[in-house]
Coordinates of C-alpha atoms and ligand atoms in Angstrom, one line a residue:
X19 CA -6.3 27.3 -32.5
X20 CA -4.1 27.3 -29.3
X21 CA -4.5 24.0 -27.1
X22 CA -2.3 23.5 -24.7
X23 CA -0.2 26.4 -22.4
X24 CA 1.6 23.7 -19.9
X25 CA 5.2 22.9 -20.1
X26 CA 6.5 19.8 -22.9
X27 CA 6.9 16.9 -19.3
X28 CA 2.7 18.0 -18.1
X29 CA 1.4 17.9 -21.9
X30 CA -1.4 15.1 -21.7
X31 CA -1.3 14.3 -17.9
X32 CA -4.9 13.2 -17.0
X33 CA -5.5 12.2 -13.5
X34 CA -8.5 10.2 -13.7
X35 CA -7.5 6.2 -13.2
X36 CA -9.7 3.1 -13.3
X37 CA -10.8 2.8 -9.7
X38 CA -12.5 5.8 -10.2
X39 CA -14.4 5.2 -12.9
X40 CA -15.6 1.9 -12.0
X41 CA -16.4 3.6 -8.5
X42 CA -18.4 6.2 -11.0
X43 CA -20.5 3.0 -12.9
X44 CA -21.2 1.4 -10.1
X45 CA -22.5 4.7 -8.4
X46 CA -24.3 5.4 -11.4
X47 CA -25.8 2.2 -11.3
X48 CA -27.3 2.2 -7.8
X49 CA -29.1 5.6 -8.8
X50 CA -31.0 3.4 -11.6
X51 CA -31.6 0.4 -9.6
X52 CA -31.5 0.9 -5.5
X53 CA -28.3 0.1 -3.8
X54 CA -29.2 -3.1 -2.7
X55 CA -29.0 -4.4 -6.0
X56 CA -25.8 -3.4 -6.3
X57 CA -22.2 -5.0 -6.0
X58 CA -19.5 -1.9 -5.6
X59 CA -16.4 -3.7 -5.0
X60 CA -14.1 -1.2 -6.2
X61 CA -13.5 0.9 -3.1
X62 CA -10.3 0.8 -1.2
X63 CA -11.7 1.5 2.0
X64 CA -13.7 -0.2 4.6
X65 CA -17.1 -0.3 4.9
X66 CA -19.2 -1.8 7.4
X67 CA -21.8 -4.9 6.5
X68 CA -24.3 -1.9 5.8
X69 CA -22.1 -0.6 3.2
X70 CA -21.1 2.6 5.2
X71 CA -17.7 3.9 5.7
X72 CA -16.2 3.0 8.9
X73 CA -14.3 5.5 11.0
X74 CA -12.5 3.1 13.9
X75 CA -14.6 4.1 17.3
X76 CA -11.6 5.4 19.3
X77 CA -9.9 7.6 15.9
X78 CA -13.4 9.0 16.3
X79 CA -13.6 9.6 19.4
X80 CA -9.8 11.3 20.1
X81 CA -9.8 12.8 16.9
X82 CA -13.4 15.0 18.1
X83 CA -11.9 15.1 21.2
X84 CA -8.9 17.2 20.3
X85 CA -8.5 21.2 20.9
X86 CA -9.0 23.3 18.1
X87 CA -5.4 25.0 18.2
X88 CA -3.8 21.3 17.8
X89 CA -6.0 20.8 14.8
X90 CA -5.6 23.4 13.1
X91 CA -2.1 24.7 14.1
X92 CA 1.8 24.2 11.5
X93 CA 3.4 20.9 12.6
X94 CA 7.4 21.0 12.0
X95 CA 8.2 20.1 8.8
X96 CA 9.3 16.5 10.0
X97 CA 6.6 16.3 12.3
X98 CA 5.8 16.8 15.9
X99 CA 9.0 15.2 17.3
X100 CA 6.5 13.0 20.1
X101 CA 5.2 11.7 16.5
X102 CA 8.2 10.7 15.0
X103 CA 8.7 8.6 17.8
X104 CA 5.5 7.0 18.4
X105 CA 4.6 6.2 14.8
X106 CA 7.9 3.8 14.6
X107 CA 6.8 1.9 17.5
X108 CA 3.0 1.8 16.0
X109 CA 4.5 0.7 12.6
X110 CA 7.0 -2.1 14.2
X111 CA 5.1 -3.3 17.5
X112 CA 7.0 -5.8 19.5
X113 CA 9.3 -6.6 15.5
X114 CA 11.5 -3.1 15.6
X115 CA 14.7 -3.6 13.6
X116 CA 18.2 -2.8 14.9
X117 CA 19.9 -0.4 13.5
X118 CA 20.0 3.7 13.0
X119 CA 16.4 4.6 12.5
X120 CA 14.5 7.8 11.8
X121 CA 11.2 8.6 10.7
X122 CA 9.6 11.9 8.5
X123 CA 6.1 13.0 8.1
X124 CA 4.8 12.4 5.1
X125 CA 1.3 13.1 3.1
X126 CA 0.0 9.7 3.9
X127 CA 1.7 6.5 2.4
X128 CA 2.1 8.2 -1.0
X129 CA 3.9 10.8 0.4
X130 CA 6.8 8.1 1.6
X131 CA 6.7 7.2 -2.3
X132 CA 6.7 10.5 -3.5
X133 CA 9.9 11.6 -2.0
X134 CA 12.1 7.7 -2.5
X135 CA 12.0 8.2 -6.0
X136 CA 12.2 12.4 -5.9
X137 CA 15.7 11.8 -3.4
X138 CA 17.4 8.5 -4.5
X139 CA 17.1 8.1 -8.0
X140 CA 18.0 10.3 -10.6
X141 CA 15.9 11.4 -14.0
X142 CA 15.2 9.0 -16.6
X143 CA 16.5 6.1 -13.7
X144 CA 13.6 2.9 -13.1
X145 CA 12.5 2.0 -10.6
X146 CA 11.1 -1.5 -10.2
X147 CA 8.2 -3.0 -8.4
X148 CA 6.1 -6.5 -9.2
X149 CA 3.5 -7.4 -12.3
X150 CA 0.8 -6.4 -10.3
X151 CA 1.2 -3.4 -8.2
X152 CA -0.7 -0.1 -7.0
X153 CA -1.4 2.0 -10.7
X154 CA -0.3 5.4 -8.3
X155 CA 3.4 3.8 -8.3
X156 CA 3.4 4.6 -12.0
X157 CA 2.1 7.7 -12.3
X158 CA 4.6 8.8 -9.3
X159 CA 7.2 8.0 -11.6
X160 CA 5.8 9.1 -14.5
X161 CA 5.5 12.7 -12.7
X162 CA 8.9 12.6 -11.5
X163 CA 10.7 11.7 -14.8
X164 CA 11.4 8.0 -13.7
X165 CA 10.2 5.0 -15.2
X166 CA 9.0 1.9 -13.6
X167 CA 10.2 -1.4 -14.0
X168 CA 8.3 -4.7 -13.2
X169 CA 9.2 -7.8 -12.1
X170 CA 7.0 -11.2 -12.3
X171 CA 5.6 -11.7 -8.8
X172 CA 4.7 -15.0 -8.8
X173 CA 6.5 -18.3 -10.7
X174 CA 4.5 -21.3 -12.8
X175 CA 3.7 -22.5 -8.6
X176 CA 2.2 -19.2 -7.7
X177 CA 5.6 -18.2 -5.2
X178 CA 7.2 -15.1 -5.0
X179 CA 9.5 -15.4 -8.6
X180 CA 12.7 -14.7 -6.6
X181 CA 14.6 -15.2 -10.7
X182 CA 12.5 -13.1 -12.4
X183 CA 12.7 -10.5 -9.6
X184 CA 16.9 -10.9 -9.6
X185 CA 16.6 -11.1 -13.4
X186 CA 15.0 -7.2 -12.9
X187 CA 17.3 -5.8 -11.0
X188 CA 20.3 -7.3 -12.4
X189 CA 19.0 -5.8 -15.3
X190 CA 18.6 -2.1 -13.5
X191 CA 22.3 -2.8 -11.7
X192 CA 23.7 -2.5 -15.4
X193 CA 22.9 0.9 -16.1
X194 CA 22.7 2.6 -12.2
X195 CA 23.9 3.0 -9.3
X196 CA 21.4 3.1 -6.9
X197 CA 18.8 0.8 -7.3
X198 CA 15.0 1.7 -5.2
X199 CA 12.8 -1.4 -5.5
X200 CA 9.3 -1.2 -3.8
X201 CA 8.2 -4.3 -2.2
X202 CA 4.1 -4.1 -0.8
X203 CA 3.8 -6.2 1.8
X204 CA 1.7 -8.0 3.8
X205 CA -1.2 -7.6 2.4
X206 CA -0.2 -6.7 -1.3
X207 CA -2.7 -4.7 -3.2
X208 CA -3.8 -5.6 -5.6
X209 CA -3.5 -9.4 -5.0
X210 CA -3.3 -9.9 -0.5
X211 CA -0.5 -11.2 -0.9
X212 CA 2.4 -11.7 1.3
X213 CA 5.9 -12.7 1.1
X214 CA 7.0 -15.7 3.3
X215 CA 10.0 -15.6 6.0
X216 CA 11.7 -17.3 3.6
X217 CA 11.2 -15.1 0.9
X218 CA 12.0 -12.4 2.5
X219 CA 15.5 -14.1 3.8
X220 CA 16.1 -14.9 -0.3
X221 CA 15.5 -11.1 -1.3
X222 CA 17.6 -9.8 1.9
X223 CA 20.6 -12.2 0.7
X224 CA 20.6 -11.4 -3.0
X225 CA 21.0 -7.8 -1.7
X226 CA 23.3 -8.1 0.1
X227 CA 25.1 -9.7 -2.2
X228 CA 24.5 -6.8 -4.3
X229 CA 26.1 -4.3 -1.7
X230 CA 28.9 -6.4 -1.7
X231 CA 29.7 -5.5 -5.3
X232 CA 28.9 -1.5 -4.1
X233 CA 26.1 -1.0 -5.1
X234 CA 23.1 1.2 -3.3
X235 CA 20.3 -0.6 -2.4
X236 CA 17.3 1.6 -1.2
X237 CA 14.4 -1.1 -0.6
X238 CA 10.7 0.8 -0.1
X239 CA 8.3 -0.9 1.8
X240 CA 5.4 -0.2 1.9
X241 CA 3.5 -1.2 4.7
X242 CA 0.1 0.2 3.9
X243 CA -1.9 -2.8 5.2
X244 CA 0.6 -3.5 7.8
X245 CA -2.4 -3.7 10.7
X246 CA -4.6 -5.8 8.4
X247 CA -2.4 -8.8 7.8
X248 CA -2.8 -11.1 10.8
X249 CA -0.2 -11.5 14.0
X250 CA 2.9 -12.5 11.8
X251 CA 2.8 -10.0 9.8
X252 CA 5.3 -8.1 11.4
X253 CA 8.2 -10.3 11.7
X254 CA 9.7 -9.5 8.8
X255 CA 10.5 -6.2 10.2
X256 CA 13.6 -7.7 12.7
X257 CA 15.2 -9.3 8.9
X258 CA 16.2 -5.5 8.4
X259 CA 18.7 -5.3 11.1
X260 CA 22.4 -5.7 11.0
X261 CA 22.0 -5.2 7.2
X262 CA 25.1 -3.6 5.3
X263 CA 25.6 0.0 4.9
X264 CA 25.0 0.4 1.3
X265 CA 21.4 -1.0 2.2
X266 CA 19.1 1.2 3.4
X267 CA 14.8 0.1 4.2
X268 CA 12.5 2.4 3.9
X269 CA 9.5 1.8 5.9
X270 CA 6.3 3.7 3.8
X271 CA 3.5 3.5 7.4
X272 CA 0.2 5.3 6.6
X273 CA -2.4 6.3 8.6
X274 CA -5.1 6.0 6.2
X275 CA -6.2 2.6 7.0
X276 CA -4.4 2.2 10.2
X277 CA -6.5 5.1 11.6
X278 CA -9.5 4.7 9.1
X279 CA -7.7 8.6 8.5
X280 CA -7.5 8.2 4.5
X281 CA -8.3 12.2 3.8
X282 CA -6.3 13.4 6.7
X283 CA -3.4 12.5 5.0
X284 CA -0.4 11.0 7.2
X285 CA 2.0 9.2 7.6
X286 CA 5.7 8.5 7.9
X287 CA 8.1 7.4 6.4
X288 CA 11.0 5.2 8.9
X289 CA 14.3 4.8 7.8
X290 CA 16.4 1.7 9.1
X291 CA 20.3 1.4 8.0
X292 CA 23.7 0.5 10.3
X293 CA 24.9 3.8 9.1
X294 CA 24.2 7.3 11.5
X295 CA 25.1 9.2 8.6
X296 CA 23.0 7.6 6.0
X297 CA 20.1 8.3 8.5
X298 CA 21.1 11.8 9.4
X299 CA 21.0 12.3 5.3
X300 CA 17.6 10.5 5.3
X301 CA 15.8 13.1 7.9
X302 CA 18.0 16.3 6.0
X303 CA 17.1 15.2 2.8
X304 CA 13.5 14.1 3.5
X305 CA 12.0 17.0 5.7
X306 CA 13.8 19.5 2.7
X307 CA 11.6 18.0 0.0
X308 CA 8.8 18.5 2.2
X309 CA 9.8 21.9 2.2
X310 CA 9.4 22.1 -1.2
X311 CA 6.4 20.5 -1.5
X312 CA 3.6 20.4 0.6
X313 CA 5.8 22.1 4.2
X314 CA 4.0 20.3 6.7
X315 CA 1.7 18.2 7.2
X316 CA -1.6 17.6 9.4
X317 CA -0.6 18.1 13.3
X318 CA -3.7 16.9 14.4
X319 CA -3.9 13.5 12.6
X320 CA -0.2 13.8 14.5
X321 CA -1.6 14.6 17.8
X322 CA -4.5 11.7 17.5
X323 CA -1.8 9.1 16.8
X324 CA 0.2 10.3 20.1
X325 CA -2.6 10.5 22.4
X326 CA -4.3 6.8 21.2
X327 CA -0.9 5.5 21.4
X328 CA 0.9 6.7 24.1
X329 CA -2.6 5.4 26.3
X330 CA -2.5 1.8 27.1
X331 CA -6.4 2.0 27.7
X332 CA -6.9 3.8 23.4
X333 CA -3.8 2.1 22.5
X334 CA -5.3 -1.6 23.2
X335 CA -9.1 -0.5 22.3
X336 CA -7.6 1.0 18.9
X337 CA -5.6 -2.5 18.1
X338 CA -9.2 -3.9 19.1
X339 CA -10.6 -2.4 16.6
X340 CA -8.3 -2.8 13.7
X341 CA -8.4 -6.3 14.7
X342 CA -12.3 -7.1 14.4
X343 CA -12.5 -5.6 10.5
X344 CA -9.1 -7.4 9.5
X345 CA -11.2 -10.6 10.6
X346 CA -14.3 -8.8 8.7
X347 CA -12.4 -8.1 5.6
X348 CA -11.0 -12.1 5.8
X349 CA -14.7 -13.6 6.5
X350 CA -15.5 -11.7 3.4
X351 CA -12.2 -12.7 1.3
X352 CA -12.6 -16.5 2.6
X353 CA -16.4 -16.4 1.4
X354 CA -14.9 -15.4 -2.4
X355 CA -12.0 -17.7 -2.4
X356 CA -13.6 -20.5 -1.4
X357 CA -16.8 -20.3 -3.9
X358 CA -14.1 -19.6 -6.8
X359 CA -12.0 -23.0 -5.9
X360 CA -15.3 -24.9 -5.8
X361 CA -16.3 -22.6 -9.2
X362 CA -12.9 -24.1 -10.6
X363 CA -12.4 -20.1 -11.2
X364 CA -8.4 -18.9 -10.9
X365 CA -7.4 -16.5 -8.4
X366 CA -4.1 -14.9 -7.0
X367 CA -2.9 -16.5 -3.6
X368 CA -4.7 -14.3 -1.2
X369 CA -3.1 -14.3 2.6
X370 CA -4.8 -11.0 3.3
X371 CA -5.4 -7.4 3.2
X372 CA -8.6 -5.4 1.3
X373 CA -8.2 -6.7 -2.4
X374 CA -8.0 -10.0 -4.4
X375 CA -7.5 -10.5 -7.8
X376 CA -8.5 -12.9 -10.5
X377 CA -5.3 -12.8 -13.5
X378 CA -7.6 -12.1 -17.0
X379 CA -6.6 -11.6 -20.3
X380 CA -9.1 -8.1 -20.8
X381 CA -10.2 -7.3 -17.5
X382 CA -12.2 -4.6 -18.9
X383 CA -14.7 -7.0 -21.1
X384 CA -14.8 -9.2 -18.1
X385 CA -16.3 -5.9 -15.8
X386 CA -18.1 -5.0 -18.6
X387 CA -19.9 -8.1 -18.7
X388 CA -20.4 -8.8 -15.1
X389 CA -22.1 -5.0 -14.8
X390 CA -25.1 -7.1 -16.5
X391 CA -25.5 -8.5 -13.1
X392 CA -25.2 -5.3 -11.2
X393 CA -22.0 -6.3 -10.0
X394 CA -18.5 -3.5 -10.0
X395 CA -15.0 -4.2 -10.1
X396 CA -11.6 -2.8 -11.2
X397 CA -10.3 -4.0 -14.0
X398 CA -6.6 -3.6 -13.9
X399 CA -3.8 -4.6 -16.4
X400 CA -3.2 -8.2 -15.7
X401 CA -6.7 -8.8 -14.2
X402 CA -9.2 -8.1 -11.5
X403 CA -9.3 -6.9 -8.3
X404 CA -11.9 -6.8 -5.7
X405 CA -12.1 -4.7 -2.6
X406 CA -13.1 -7.4 0.2
X407 CA -12.9 -4.3 2.6
X408 CA -15.8 -2.6 0.7
X409 CA -18.4 -5.5 0.5
X410 CA -20.3 -6.9 2.7
X411 CA -20.5 -10.9 3.2
X412 CA -24.2 -11.3 1.8
X413 CA -23.4 -9.5 -1.3
X414 CA -19.6 -11.2 -1.8
X415 CA -22.1 -14.8 -1.8
X416 CA -21.9 -15.8 -5.5
X417 CA -19.7 -13.1 -7.1
X418 CA -17.1 -16.0 -7.5
X419 CA -19.4 -17.8 -9.8
X420 CA -21.1 -14.5 -11.8
X421 CA -17.2 -13.5 -12.3
X422 CA -16.8 -17.1 -13.5
X423 CA -19.7 -16.9 -16.0
X424 CA -19.0 -13.4 -17.2
X425 CA -16.0 -14.7 -17.6
X426 CA -16.8 -18.0 -19.8
X427 CA -19.4 -15.7 -21.6
X428 CA -17.0 -14.0 -23.6
X429 CA -14.4 -16.8 -24.3
X430 CA -12.3 -16.4 -21.8
X431 CA -12.2 -19.0 -19.7
Ligands
LIG522 C1 0.3 0.2 -1.9 C2 -0.5 0.8 -1.0 N1 0.8 1.7 -0.8 C3 0.3 3.0 -0.1 C4 -1.0 3.6 -0.4 C5 -0.7 5.1 0.5 O1 -2.3 5.6 0.3 P1 -2.0 6.5 0.9 O2 -1.0 7.7 0.5 O3 -3.9 7.4 1.2 O4 -1.9 6.6 2.8 C6 -2.0 2.8 -0.3 C7 -3.8 2.8 -0.8 O5 -4.3 3.0 -1.5 C8 -1.7 1.7 -1.0 O6 -2.4 1.1 -1.4

């Protein structure tokens, strides 16, 4: 019997992932025992204290006031010119790096990663990120015939592991010309970790050294959670000023979290370089790839960003609303981290952001054991992810103790 019509490279691919699987289990449990008795810490979106999906009120007001033609019309392939200007200011705030910059609109932050992989590596090349990473990175590499490799994010003291980082970059440098490195900071998914200023200095010094040896370094700074990282979250952008021409920084900005417009699928890739021609090429090749993948992006979402950003009143209410949810997420995370400390449950260093991670040798077993308590977390390769963005404070209390107990029950601690 014929079992596949797919071309060889497409056979066996399936989009289902651990996050959606864990969410499904939580939804089923809620239908069985009642929502109030279930903790669903699998969702990567902000829910309020009554577990309703949050839309920032300013975004709701502005989006709903857009003329229908603005929502339904095509946008230029690269994006509306005003969007391409304003999105850079939204992203950098008052920490804009010096150098040539350009933006190209993308289908969310995911689109940025897709284009970087496709246009800055060759088929068969490696792409490097940390061992704790957002699962979509590996699908994006795999689907494009690239390999995702990892360095250890933390050393024994739970600091950024520069030694392993440099070793893994060097390994990649021994076999390929273009080195694409993805760093998701601040407020990393899944750990909530942010590189310190000193970490960034060391990373960039190492890139300067590689550039001096003629290597081309493409740093993808994935800043999907930038607006939930606190006051100091943007300082590192300034360090991208005046880098050698062999280093291209591509910042991946997403409206999914910053505007709570997850399903509107809009983001931007922002190139930063000291070479004007590298930036011209950046605009040209990435717009071309947009034409060849999704064509153009949501004009309504672009118009929404422009209107909010260019009106000082709207801009400040939007910023205040982000702050409110940054504080709420932090408060929830603080409940978990302080209880984890009291209970003696080892967790990874959390600074800010949507998620907290707990290392585990068999995360699936620990998560299933916790299902007995009607608590649903996401099992990852090296541990367990807890979505502080989605769990009300009342349900955050006691979770660390129950997780520790579950891990003890199955002999993990
Ligand atoms: C680390 C990271 N990068 C990028 C994104 C981009 O998401 P989107 O494509 O919805 O903008 C996400 C979303 O979950 C993420 O967690």
